[in-house]
Coordinates of C-alpha atoms in Angstrom, one line a residue:
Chain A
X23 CA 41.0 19.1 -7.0
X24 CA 41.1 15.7 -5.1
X25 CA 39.9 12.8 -6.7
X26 CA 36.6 11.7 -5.8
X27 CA 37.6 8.2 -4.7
X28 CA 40.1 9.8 -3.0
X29 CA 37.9 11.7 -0.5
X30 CA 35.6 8.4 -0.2
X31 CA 38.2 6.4 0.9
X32 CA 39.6 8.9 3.6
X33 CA 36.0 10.0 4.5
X34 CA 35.4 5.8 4.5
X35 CA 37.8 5.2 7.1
X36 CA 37.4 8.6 9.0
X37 CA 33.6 7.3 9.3
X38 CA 34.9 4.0 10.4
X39 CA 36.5 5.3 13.3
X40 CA 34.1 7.7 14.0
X41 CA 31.9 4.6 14.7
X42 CA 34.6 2.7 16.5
X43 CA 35.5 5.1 18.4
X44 CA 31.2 6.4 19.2
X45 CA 32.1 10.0 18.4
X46 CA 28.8 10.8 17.6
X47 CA 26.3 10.8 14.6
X48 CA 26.7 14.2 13.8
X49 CA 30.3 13.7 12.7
X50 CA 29.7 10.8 10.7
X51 CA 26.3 12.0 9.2
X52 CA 28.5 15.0 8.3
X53 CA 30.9 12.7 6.6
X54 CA 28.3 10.7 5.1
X55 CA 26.9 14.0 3.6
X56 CA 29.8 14.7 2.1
X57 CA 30.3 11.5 0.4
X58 CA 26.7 12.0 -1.0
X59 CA 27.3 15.4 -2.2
X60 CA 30.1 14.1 -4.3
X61 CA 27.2 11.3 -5.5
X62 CA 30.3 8.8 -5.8
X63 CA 29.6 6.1 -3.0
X64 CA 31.1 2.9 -5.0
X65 CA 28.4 0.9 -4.4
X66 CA 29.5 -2.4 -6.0
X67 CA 32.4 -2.1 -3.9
X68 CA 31.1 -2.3 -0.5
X69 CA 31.6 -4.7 1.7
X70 CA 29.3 -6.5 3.7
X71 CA 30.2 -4.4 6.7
X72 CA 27.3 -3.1 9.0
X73 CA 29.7 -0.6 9.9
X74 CA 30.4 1.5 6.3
X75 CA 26.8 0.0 4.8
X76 CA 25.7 2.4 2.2
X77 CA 23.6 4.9 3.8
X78 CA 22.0 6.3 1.3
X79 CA 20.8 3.2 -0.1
X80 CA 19.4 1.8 3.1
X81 CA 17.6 4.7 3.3
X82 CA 15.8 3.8 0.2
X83 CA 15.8 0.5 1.1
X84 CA 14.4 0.8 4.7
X85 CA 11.2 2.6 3.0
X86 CA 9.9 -1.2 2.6
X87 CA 10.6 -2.0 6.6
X88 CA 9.1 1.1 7.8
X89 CA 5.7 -0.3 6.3
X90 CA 5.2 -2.4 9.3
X91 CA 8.3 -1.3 11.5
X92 CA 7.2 1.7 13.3
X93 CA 10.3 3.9 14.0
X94 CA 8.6 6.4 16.1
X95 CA 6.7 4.5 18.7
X96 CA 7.3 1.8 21.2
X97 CA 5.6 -1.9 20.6
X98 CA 4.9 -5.3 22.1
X99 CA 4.6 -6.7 18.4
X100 CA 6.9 -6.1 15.4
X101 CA 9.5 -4.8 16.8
X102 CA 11.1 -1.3 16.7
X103 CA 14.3 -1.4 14.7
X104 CA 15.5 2.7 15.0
X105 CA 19.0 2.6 16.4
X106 CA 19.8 -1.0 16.4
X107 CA 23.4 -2.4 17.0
X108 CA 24.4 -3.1 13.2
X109 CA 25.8 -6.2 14.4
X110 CA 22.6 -7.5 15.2
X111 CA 20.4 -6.4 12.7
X112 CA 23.0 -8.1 10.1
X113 CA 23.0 -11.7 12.4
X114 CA 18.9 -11.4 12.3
X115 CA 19.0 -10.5 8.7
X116 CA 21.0 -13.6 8.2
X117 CA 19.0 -15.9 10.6
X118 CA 15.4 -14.8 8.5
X119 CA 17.5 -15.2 4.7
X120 CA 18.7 -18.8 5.6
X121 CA 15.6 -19.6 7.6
X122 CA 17.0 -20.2 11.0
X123 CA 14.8 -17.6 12.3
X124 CA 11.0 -18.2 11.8
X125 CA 8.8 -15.6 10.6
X126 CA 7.3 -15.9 6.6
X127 CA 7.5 -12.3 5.8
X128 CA 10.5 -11.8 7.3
X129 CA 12.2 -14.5 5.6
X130 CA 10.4 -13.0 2.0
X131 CA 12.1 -9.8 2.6
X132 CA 15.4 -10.4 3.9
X133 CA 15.6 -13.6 1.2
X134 CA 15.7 -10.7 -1.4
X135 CA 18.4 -8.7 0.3
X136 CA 22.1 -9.3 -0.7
X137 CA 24.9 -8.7 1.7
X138 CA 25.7 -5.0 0.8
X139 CA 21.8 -3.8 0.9
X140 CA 22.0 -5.5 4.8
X141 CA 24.9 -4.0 5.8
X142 CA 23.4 -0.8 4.3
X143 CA 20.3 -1.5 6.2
X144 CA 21.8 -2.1 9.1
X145 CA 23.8 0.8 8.7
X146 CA 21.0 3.4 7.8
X147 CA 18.9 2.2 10.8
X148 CA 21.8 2.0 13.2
X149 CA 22.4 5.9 12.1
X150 CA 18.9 7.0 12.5
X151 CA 18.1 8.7 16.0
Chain B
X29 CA 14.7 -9.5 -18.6
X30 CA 14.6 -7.8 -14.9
X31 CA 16.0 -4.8 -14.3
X32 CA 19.7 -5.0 -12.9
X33 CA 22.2 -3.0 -11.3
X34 CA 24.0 -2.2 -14.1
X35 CA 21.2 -1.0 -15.8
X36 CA 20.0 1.4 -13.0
X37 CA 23.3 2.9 -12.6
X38 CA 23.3 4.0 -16.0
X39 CA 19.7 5.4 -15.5
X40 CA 21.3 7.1 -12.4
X41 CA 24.3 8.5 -13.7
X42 CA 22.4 9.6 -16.8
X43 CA 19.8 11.6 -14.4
X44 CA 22.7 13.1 -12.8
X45 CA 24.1 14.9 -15.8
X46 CA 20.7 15.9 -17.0
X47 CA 20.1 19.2 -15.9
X48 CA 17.4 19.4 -13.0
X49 CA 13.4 20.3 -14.7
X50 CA 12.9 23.7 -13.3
X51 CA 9.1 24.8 -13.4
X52 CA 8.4 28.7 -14.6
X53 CA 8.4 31.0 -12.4
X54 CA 9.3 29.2 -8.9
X55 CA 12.3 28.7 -9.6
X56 CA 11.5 25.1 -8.5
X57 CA 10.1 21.8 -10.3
X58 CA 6.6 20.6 -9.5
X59 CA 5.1 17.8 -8.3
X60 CA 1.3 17.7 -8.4
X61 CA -0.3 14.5 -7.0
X62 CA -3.6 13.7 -7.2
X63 CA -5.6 11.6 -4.3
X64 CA -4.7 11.5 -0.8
X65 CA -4.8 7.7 0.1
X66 CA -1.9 5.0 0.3
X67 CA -0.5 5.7 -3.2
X68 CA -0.9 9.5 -3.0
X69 CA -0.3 11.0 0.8
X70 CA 3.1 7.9 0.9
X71 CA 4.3 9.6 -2.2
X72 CA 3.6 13.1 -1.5
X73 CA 5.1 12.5 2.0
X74 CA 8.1 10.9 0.8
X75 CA 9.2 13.4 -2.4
X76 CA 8.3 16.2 -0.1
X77 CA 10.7 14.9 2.8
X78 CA 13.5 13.4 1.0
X79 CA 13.4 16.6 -1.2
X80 CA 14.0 18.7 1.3
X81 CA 12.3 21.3 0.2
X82 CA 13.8 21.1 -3.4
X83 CA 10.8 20.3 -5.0
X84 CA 7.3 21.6 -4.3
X85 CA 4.7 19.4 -3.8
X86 CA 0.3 19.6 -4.0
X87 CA -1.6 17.4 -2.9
X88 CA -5.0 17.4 -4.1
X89 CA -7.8 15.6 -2.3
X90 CA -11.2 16.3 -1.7
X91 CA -11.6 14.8 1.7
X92 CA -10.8 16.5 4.8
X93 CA -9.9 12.9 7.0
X94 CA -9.1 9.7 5.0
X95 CA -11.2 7.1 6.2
X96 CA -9.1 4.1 5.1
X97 CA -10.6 0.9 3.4
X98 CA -7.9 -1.4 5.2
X99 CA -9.0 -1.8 8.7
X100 CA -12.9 -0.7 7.6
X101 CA -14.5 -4.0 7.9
X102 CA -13.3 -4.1 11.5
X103 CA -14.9 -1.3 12.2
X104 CA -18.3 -2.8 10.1
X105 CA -17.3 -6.0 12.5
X106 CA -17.6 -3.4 16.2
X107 CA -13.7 -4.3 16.9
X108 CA -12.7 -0.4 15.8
X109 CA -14.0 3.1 16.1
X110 CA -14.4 5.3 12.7
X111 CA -12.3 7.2 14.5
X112 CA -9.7 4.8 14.7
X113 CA -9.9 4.3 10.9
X114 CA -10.0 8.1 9.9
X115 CA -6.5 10.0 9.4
X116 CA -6.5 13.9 8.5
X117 CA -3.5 15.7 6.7
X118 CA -2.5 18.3 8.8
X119 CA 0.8 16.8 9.1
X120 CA 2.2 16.5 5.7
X121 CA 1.5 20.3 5.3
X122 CA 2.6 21.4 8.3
X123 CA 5.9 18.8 8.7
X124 CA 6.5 18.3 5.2
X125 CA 5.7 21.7 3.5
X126 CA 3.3 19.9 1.3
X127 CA 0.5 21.8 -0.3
X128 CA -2.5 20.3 0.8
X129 CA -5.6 21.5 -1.3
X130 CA -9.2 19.5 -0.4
X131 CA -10.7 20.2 -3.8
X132 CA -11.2 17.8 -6.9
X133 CA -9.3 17.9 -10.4
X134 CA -11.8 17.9 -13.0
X135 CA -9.2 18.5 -16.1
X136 CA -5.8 17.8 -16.9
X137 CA -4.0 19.3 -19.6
X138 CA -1.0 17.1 -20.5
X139 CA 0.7 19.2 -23.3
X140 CA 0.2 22.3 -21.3
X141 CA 1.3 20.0 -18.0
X142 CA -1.5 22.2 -15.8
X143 CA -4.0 20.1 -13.8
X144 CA -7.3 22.1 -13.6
X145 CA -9.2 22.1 -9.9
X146 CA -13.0 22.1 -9.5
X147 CA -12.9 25.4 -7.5
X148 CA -11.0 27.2 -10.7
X149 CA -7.4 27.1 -9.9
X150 CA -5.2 26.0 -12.3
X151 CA -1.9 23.7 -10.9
X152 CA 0.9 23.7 -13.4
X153 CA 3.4 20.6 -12.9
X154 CA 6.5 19.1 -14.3
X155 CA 5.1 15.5 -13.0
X156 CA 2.1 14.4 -11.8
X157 CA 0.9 11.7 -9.8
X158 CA -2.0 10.2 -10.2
X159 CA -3.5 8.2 -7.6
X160 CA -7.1 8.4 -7.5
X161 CA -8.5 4.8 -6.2
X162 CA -11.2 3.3 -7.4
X163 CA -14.9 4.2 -9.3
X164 CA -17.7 1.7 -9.9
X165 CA -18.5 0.0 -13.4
X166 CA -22.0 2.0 -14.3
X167 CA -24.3 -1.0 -15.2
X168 CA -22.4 -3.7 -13.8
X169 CA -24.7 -5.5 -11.7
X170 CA -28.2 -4.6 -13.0
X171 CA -30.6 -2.6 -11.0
X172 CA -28.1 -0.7 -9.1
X173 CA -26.1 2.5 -9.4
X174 CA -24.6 5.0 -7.1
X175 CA -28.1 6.9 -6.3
X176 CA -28.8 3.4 -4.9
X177 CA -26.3 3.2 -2.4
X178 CA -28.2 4.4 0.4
X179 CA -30.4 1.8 0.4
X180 CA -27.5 -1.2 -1.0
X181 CA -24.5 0.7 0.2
X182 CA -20.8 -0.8 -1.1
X183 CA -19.1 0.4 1.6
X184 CA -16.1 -0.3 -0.4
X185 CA -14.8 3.2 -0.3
X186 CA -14.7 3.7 3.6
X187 CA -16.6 6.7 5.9
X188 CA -20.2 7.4 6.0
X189 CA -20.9 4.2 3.3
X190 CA -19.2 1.8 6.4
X191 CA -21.0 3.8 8.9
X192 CA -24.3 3.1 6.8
X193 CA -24.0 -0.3 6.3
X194 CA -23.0 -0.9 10.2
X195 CA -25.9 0.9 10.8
X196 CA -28.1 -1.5 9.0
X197 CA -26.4 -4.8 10.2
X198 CA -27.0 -3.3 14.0
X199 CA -30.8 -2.6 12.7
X200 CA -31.0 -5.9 10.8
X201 CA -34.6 -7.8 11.6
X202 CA -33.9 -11.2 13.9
X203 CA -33.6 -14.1 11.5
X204 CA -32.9 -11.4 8.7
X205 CA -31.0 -11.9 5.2
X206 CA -28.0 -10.1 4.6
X207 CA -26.8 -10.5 0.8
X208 CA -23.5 -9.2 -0.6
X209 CA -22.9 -9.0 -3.9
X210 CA -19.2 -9.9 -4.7
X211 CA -17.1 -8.1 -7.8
X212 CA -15.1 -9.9 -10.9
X213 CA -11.8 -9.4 -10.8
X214 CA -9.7 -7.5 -10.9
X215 CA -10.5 -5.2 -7.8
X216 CA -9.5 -3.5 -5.0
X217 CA -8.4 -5.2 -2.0
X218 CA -8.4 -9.1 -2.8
X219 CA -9.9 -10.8 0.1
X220 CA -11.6 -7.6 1.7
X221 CA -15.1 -9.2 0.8
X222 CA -14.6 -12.1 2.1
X223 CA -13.1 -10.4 5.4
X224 CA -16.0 -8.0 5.7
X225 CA -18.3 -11.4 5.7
X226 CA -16.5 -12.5 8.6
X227 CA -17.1 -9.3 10.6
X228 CA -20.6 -9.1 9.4
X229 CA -20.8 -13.2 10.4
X230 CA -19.1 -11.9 13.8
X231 CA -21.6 -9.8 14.6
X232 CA -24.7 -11.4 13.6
X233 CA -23.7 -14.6 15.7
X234 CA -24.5 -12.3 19.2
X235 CA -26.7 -10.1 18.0
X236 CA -29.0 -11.7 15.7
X237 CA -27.8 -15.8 15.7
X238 CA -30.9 -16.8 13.2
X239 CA -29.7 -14.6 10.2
X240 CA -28.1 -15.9 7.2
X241 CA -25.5 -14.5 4.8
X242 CA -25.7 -15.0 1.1
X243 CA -23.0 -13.9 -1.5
X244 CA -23.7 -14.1 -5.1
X245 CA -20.0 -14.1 -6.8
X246 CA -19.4 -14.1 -10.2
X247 CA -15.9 -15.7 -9.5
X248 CA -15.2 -19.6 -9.5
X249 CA -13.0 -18.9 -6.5
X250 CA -12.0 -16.1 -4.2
X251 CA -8.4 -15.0 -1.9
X252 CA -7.7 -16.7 0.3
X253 CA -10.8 -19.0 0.0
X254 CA -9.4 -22.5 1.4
X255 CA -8.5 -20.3 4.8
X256 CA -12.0 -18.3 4.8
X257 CA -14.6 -21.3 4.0
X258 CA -12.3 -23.3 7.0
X259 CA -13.2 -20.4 9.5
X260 CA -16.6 -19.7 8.4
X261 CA -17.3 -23.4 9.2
X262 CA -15.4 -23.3 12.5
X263 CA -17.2 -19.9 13.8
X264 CA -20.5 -19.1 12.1
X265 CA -21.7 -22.8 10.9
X266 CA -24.6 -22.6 8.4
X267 CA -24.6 -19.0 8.7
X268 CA -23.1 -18.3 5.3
X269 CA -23.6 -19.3 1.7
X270 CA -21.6 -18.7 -1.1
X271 CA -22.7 -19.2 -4.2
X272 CA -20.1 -19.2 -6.9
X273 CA -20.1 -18.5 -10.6
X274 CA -20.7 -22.2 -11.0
X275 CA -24.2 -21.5 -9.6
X276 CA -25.4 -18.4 -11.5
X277 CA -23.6 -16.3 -8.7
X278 CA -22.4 -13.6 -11.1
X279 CA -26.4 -13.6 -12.9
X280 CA -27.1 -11.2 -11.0
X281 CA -30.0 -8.1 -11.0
X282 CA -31.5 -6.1 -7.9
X283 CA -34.3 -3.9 -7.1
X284 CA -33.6 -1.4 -4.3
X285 CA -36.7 -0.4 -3.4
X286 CA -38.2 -3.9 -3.3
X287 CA -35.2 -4.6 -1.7
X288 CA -34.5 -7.9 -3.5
X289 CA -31.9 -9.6 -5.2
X290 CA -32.2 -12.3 -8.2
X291 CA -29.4 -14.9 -8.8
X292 CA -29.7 -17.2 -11.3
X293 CA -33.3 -16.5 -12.2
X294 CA -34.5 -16.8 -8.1
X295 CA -35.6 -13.7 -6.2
X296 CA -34.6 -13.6 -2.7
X297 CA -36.6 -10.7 -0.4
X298 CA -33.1 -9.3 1.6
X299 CA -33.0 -7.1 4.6
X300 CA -29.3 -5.6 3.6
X301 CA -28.0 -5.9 0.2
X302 CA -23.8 -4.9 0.1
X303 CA -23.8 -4.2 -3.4
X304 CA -19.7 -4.5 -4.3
X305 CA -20.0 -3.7 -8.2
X306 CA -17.1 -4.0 -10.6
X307 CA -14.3 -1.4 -10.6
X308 CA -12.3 0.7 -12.7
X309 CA -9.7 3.8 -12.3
X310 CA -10.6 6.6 -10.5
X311 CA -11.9 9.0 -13.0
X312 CA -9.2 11.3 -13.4
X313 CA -6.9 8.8 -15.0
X314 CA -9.6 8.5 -17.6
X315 CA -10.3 12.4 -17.8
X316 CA -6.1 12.5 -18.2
X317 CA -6.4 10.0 -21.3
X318 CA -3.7 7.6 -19.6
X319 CA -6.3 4.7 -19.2
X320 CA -6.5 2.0 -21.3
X321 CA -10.1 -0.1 -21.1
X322 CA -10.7 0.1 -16.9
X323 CA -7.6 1.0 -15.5
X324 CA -4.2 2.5 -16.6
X325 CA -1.2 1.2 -17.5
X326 CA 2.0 1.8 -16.1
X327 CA 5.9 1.1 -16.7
X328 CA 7.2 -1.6 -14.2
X329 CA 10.0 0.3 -13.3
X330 CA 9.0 3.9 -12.2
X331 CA 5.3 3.6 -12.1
X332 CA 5.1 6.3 -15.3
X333 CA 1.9 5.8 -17.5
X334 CA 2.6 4.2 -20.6
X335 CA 1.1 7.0 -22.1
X336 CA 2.9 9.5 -20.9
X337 CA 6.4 9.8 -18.7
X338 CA 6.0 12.9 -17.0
X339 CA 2.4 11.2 -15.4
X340 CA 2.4 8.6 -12.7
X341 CA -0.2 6.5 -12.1
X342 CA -0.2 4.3 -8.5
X343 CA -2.1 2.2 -6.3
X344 CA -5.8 0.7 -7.6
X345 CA -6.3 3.0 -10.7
X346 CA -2.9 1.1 -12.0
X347 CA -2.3 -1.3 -14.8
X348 CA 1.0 -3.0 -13.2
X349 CA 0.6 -6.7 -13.4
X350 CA 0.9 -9.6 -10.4
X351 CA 0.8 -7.0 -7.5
X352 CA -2.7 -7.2 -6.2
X353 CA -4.9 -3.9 -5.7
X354 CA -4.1 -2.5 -1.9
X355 CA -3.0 -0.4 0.6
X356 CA 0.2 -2.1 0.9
X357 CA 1.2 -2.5 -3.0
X358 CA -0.2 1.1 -3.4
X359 CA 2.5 2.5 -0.4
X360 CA 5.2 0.4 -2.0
X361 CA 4.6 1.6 -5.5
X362 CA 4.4 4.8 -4.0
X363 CA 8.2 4.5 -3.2
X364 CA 9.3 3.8 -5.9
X365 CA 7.9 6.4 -8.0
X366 CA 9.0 8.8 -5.3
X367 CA 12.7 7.6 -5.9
X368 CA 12.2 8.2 -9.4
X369 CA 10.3 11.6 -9.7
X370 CA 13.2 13.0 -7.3
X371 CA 15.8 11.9 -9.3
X372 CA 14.6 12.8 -12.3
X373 CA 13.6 16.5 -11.0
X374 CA 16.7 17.0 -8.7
X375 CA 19.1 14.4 -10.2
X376 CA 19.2 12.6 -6.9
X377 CA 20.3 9.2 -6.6
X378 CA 18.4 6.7 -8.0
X379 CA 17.9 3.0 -7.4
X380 CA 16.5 -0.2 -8.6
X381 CA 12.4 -0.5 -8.3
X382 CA 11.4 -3.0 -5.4
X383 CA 8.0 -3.7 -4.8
X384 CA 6.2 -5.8 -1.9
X385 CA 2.6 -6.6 -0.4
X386 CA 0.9 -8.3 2.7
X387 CA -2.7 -8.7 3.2
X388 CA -3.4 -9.8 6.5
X389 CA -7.5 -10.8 7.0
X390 CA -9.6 -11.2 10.6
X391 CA -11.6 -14.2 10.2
X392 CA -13.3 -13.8 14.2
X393 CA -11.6 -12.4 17.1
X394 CA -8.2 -12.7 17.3
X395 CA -8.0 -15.0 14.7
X396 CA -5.7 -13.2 11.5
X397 CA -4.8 -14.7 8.4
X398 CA -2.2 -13.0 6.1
X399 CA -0.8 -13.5 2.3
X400 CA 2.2 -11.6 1.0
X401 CA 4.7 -11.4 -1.4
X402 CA 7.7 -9.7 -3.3
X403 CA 7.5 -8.5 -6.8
X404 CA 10.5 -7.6 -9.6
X405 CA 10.0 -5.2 -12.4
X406 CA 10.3 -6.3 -15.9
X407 CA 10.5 -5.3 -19.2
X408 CA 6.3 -6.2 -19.3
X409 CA 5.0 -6.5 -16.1
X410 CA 5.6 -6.1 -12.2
X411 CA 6.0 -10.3 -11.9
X412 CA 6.1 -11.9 -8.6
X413 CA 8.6 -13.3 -6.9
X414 CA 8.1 -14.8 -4.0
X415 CA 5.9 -15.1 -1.5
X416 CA 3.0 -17.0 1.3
X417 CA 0.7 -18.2 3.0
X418 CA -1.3 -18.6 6.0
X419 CA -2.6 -22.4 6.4
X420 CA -5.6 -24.1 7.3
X421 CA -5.1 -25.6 10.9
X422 CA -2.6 -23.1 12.2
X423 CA -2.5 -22.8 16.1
X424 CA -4.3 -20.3 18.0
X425 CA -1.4 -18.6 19.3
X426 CA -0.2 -17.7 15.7
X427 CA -3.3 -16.9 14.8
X428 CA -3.3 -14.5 17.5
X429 CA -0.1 -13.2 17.0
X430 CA -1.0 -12.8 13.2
X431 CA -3.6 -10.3 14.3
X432 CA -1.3 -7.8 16.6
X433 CA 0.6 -8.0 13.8
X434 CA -1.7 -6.2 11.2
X435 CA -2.7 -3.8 13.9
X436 CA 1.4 -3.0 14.7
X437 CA 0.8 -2.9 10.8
X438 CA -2.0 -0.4 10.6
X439 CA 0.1 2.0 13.0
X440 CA 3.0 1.5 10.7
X441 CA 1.3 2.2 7.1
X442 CA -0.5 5.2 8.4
X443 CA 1.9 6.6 9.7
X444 CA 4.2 6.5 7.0
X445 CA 1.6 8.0 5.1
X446 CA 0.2 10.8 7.4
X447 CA 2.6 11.8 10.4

């Protein structure tokens, strides 16, 4: 039987290119699925990267956002963050942590979040349809 | 000590080897939970849909549409519709597979793990959830008790009790007295008097511009105070007194039917009197023996009852430590006990506690004040983190923008916890 970490790392970079590439979310929720089935996501490993964020954990973590951030309705206020470009969701992240962006709740909750819990933010949202 | 990583993994890993709870007989484990507001329907919802249909759910609440207490002074205030503040559960059965049962738990048997409904039925569970809000302190403001409220409604749990005491402010005589009577701490929702005084203030100023507001608090201070007492000078000047505990403002006694209130030895003849006694755990938690004086204490890192780890206790009824008692802290507790309850029933991955809370307050139209903060779990108590604070002299614009938010807000937590 293949080593866990084994399958991780190919289903890792599989994913990646999935995303590169814009295959579809199927594919990589597939992937994803699999790597959660196997339960061994090496969390302390992972990188910063929007792009392989630990789904599973944003998901958990994104319970706080969806408090106030609606996911299934259009607004003119706080805005909808379903499906947003990883890329930008880790740059606003950022701006609100080190204060460059105003907003006092925003910068409470993103001043918690470390770089992997963004980039699995970012990552779970980004999936999310 | 808070809780770490490390620490959590090992929690995680050891939940995975542990074989799953199975209940008799359906072949799956059971979650009961008991009330249907922010703590209960956001956990329900979020064990049921994460589950998957792994784990079978009850919800037990006795009302048919949750009327919620956030948002309920602005309908007291004319700015929203009971309708606008009443949410039913149709959803969570029908999207989530939840078992919704509108009927009240009178008994729970914690060795036999069965939680015994007022219509008969008997709900077995493998954890159970307890989230039952808030009951009134018999005796603690003399002359007054729930046969009273009627005539001084509380209007702290919302529905008809808002829809009576709106009712009396629109009926109020011209140059009329409305009173409140303001609860010790600790209690639900923070600053929600203090808001509701504002809406009452609101209307009064069109409708009837000679009345005055009194509140008799037994506190030295209240939330948000600095930001209240700054708007209540700005919008409703000489409208409102507050007397504080420095000026016998928790002496206290009433007399419904004479409809009059005492402070400090002085009767005062009152057209309304909001009678906001003190509060303890919904009765339940007592009835399941996990309180502890008023309310029940909990485990900062799951929300488990200190009493006993296969119950749950969330939201008001709670014993946590710095979070205050509300709709947000009860939806966020709710989370993380949800995490914890599927992990330990299906050996799903589990992951370090995080806890949060906002407030935001309407002082008059448009204008919205807010307070928040983030909270850790350790070893004794929920602690706080972080967190602000709106400030006297903000900008109107803000102010405004503050508002929208907490409606955006409103739409948010509801539906996280209904649709």
């Amino acid at each position: 039987m293949m080593p866990a970490e084994v399958v991780v790392l190919i289903a890792g970079v599989i994913y990646k290119r999935c995303t590169l590439n814009d295959r579809g979310t199927k594919l990589r929720k597939a992937i994803l699925s699999t790597c959660i089935c196997f339960g061994t996501l090496p969390i302390a490993e992972v990188k910063a990267d929007a792009e392989v964020g630990d789904v599973e954990l944003g998901a958990y973590l994104s319970a706080e956002c969806v408090t106030c951030h609606q996911t299934n309705a259009e607004t003119d206020g706080i805005p909808q963050i379903v499906g947003l470009d990883p890329n930008a969701f880790v740059d606003a992240m950022l701006a609100y942590k080190t204060k460059q962006r105003e907003h006092p709740i925003m910068q409470m909750m993103a001043g918690r979040l470390n770089d992997e819990e963004i980039a699995a933010l970012a990552a779970y949202f980004n999936a999310l349809e | 000590m808070t809780w770490n990583r490390r620490k959590f993994l090992g929690a995680a890993t050891g939940a995975l080897s542990a074989p799953a709870v199975l209940a008799e007989g359906s072949g799956k484990p059971r979650v009961v939970v008991i009330g249907g507001g922010a703590g209960g329907a956001t956990a329900a919802r979020y064990i049921a849909k994460d589950s998957d249909g792994a784990i079978d759910v009850t919800l037990v609440e006795p009302s048919q549409v949750y009327f919620s207490c956030f948002f309920s002074n602005l309908y007291i205030g004319g700015l929203k519709s009971i309708d606008e503040i009443g949410h039913t559960y149709g959803a969570l059965a029908a999207k989530y597979g939840i078992n919704v049962i509108h009927d009240w738990a009178v008994a729970v048997d914690r060795v036999g793990k069965n939680v015994t409904l007022a219509g008969g039925q008997v709900l077995p569970y493998d954890k159970l959830i307890l989230s039952p809000g808030i009951d009134f302190v018999e005796g603690s403001v003399q002359g007054w008790d729930l046969s009273a409220q009627n005539k001084m409604p509380h209007a702290y749990e919302a529905g008809s009790q808002s829809q009576l005491l709106r009712a009396q402010i629109e009926n109020m005589p011209q140059g009329g007295v409305f009173a409140m009577v303001a609860p010790p701490n600790p209690y639900r929702c923070p600053p929600g008097p203090y808001e509701r005084i504002s809406m009452v203030a609101h209307v009064l100023t069109t409708t009837n511009p000679t009345a005055k507001i009194i509140i008799a608090d037994p506190k030295p201070k209240f939330s948000k105070m600095a930001l209240f007492e700054d708007g209540w000078a700005t919008y409703y000047p000489g409208m409102i007194d507050w007397i504080g505990e420095d000026f016998g403002g928790g002496d206290v006694s009433v007399d419904p039917d004479q409809m009059t209130l005492v402070i400090d030895g002085e009767e005062l003849a009152v057209d309304i009197c909001n009678v906001i006694p003190a509060m303890k755990a919904g009765r339940i938690a007592e009835i399941a023996g996990v309180t502890d004086g008023r309310w029940a204490p909990v485990n900062s890192a799951d929300m488990s009852s200190k009493t006993d780890p296969d119950v749950y206790v969330l939201g008001d009824a709670s014993q946590q430590g710095d979070m205050p008692k509300s709709g947000f802290s009860a939806n966020s507790q709710a989370k993380v006990c949800a995490n914890a309850v599927r992990g330990a029933l299906t050996g799903s991955r589990m992951f370090p506690p995080r806890y949060a809370n906002t407030c935001w307050s309407l002082i008059a139209v448009n204008d919205g004040v807010k307070v928040g903060a983030t909270y850790e779990a350790t070893e004794e108590k929920i602690a706080r983190v972080d967190g602000f604070i709106s400030q006297v002299g903000e900008d109107v614009t803000l102010r405004k923008t503050t508002y929208e938010e907490s409606e955006n807000w409103y739409a948010a937590i509801t539906g996280d916890m209904f649709r």
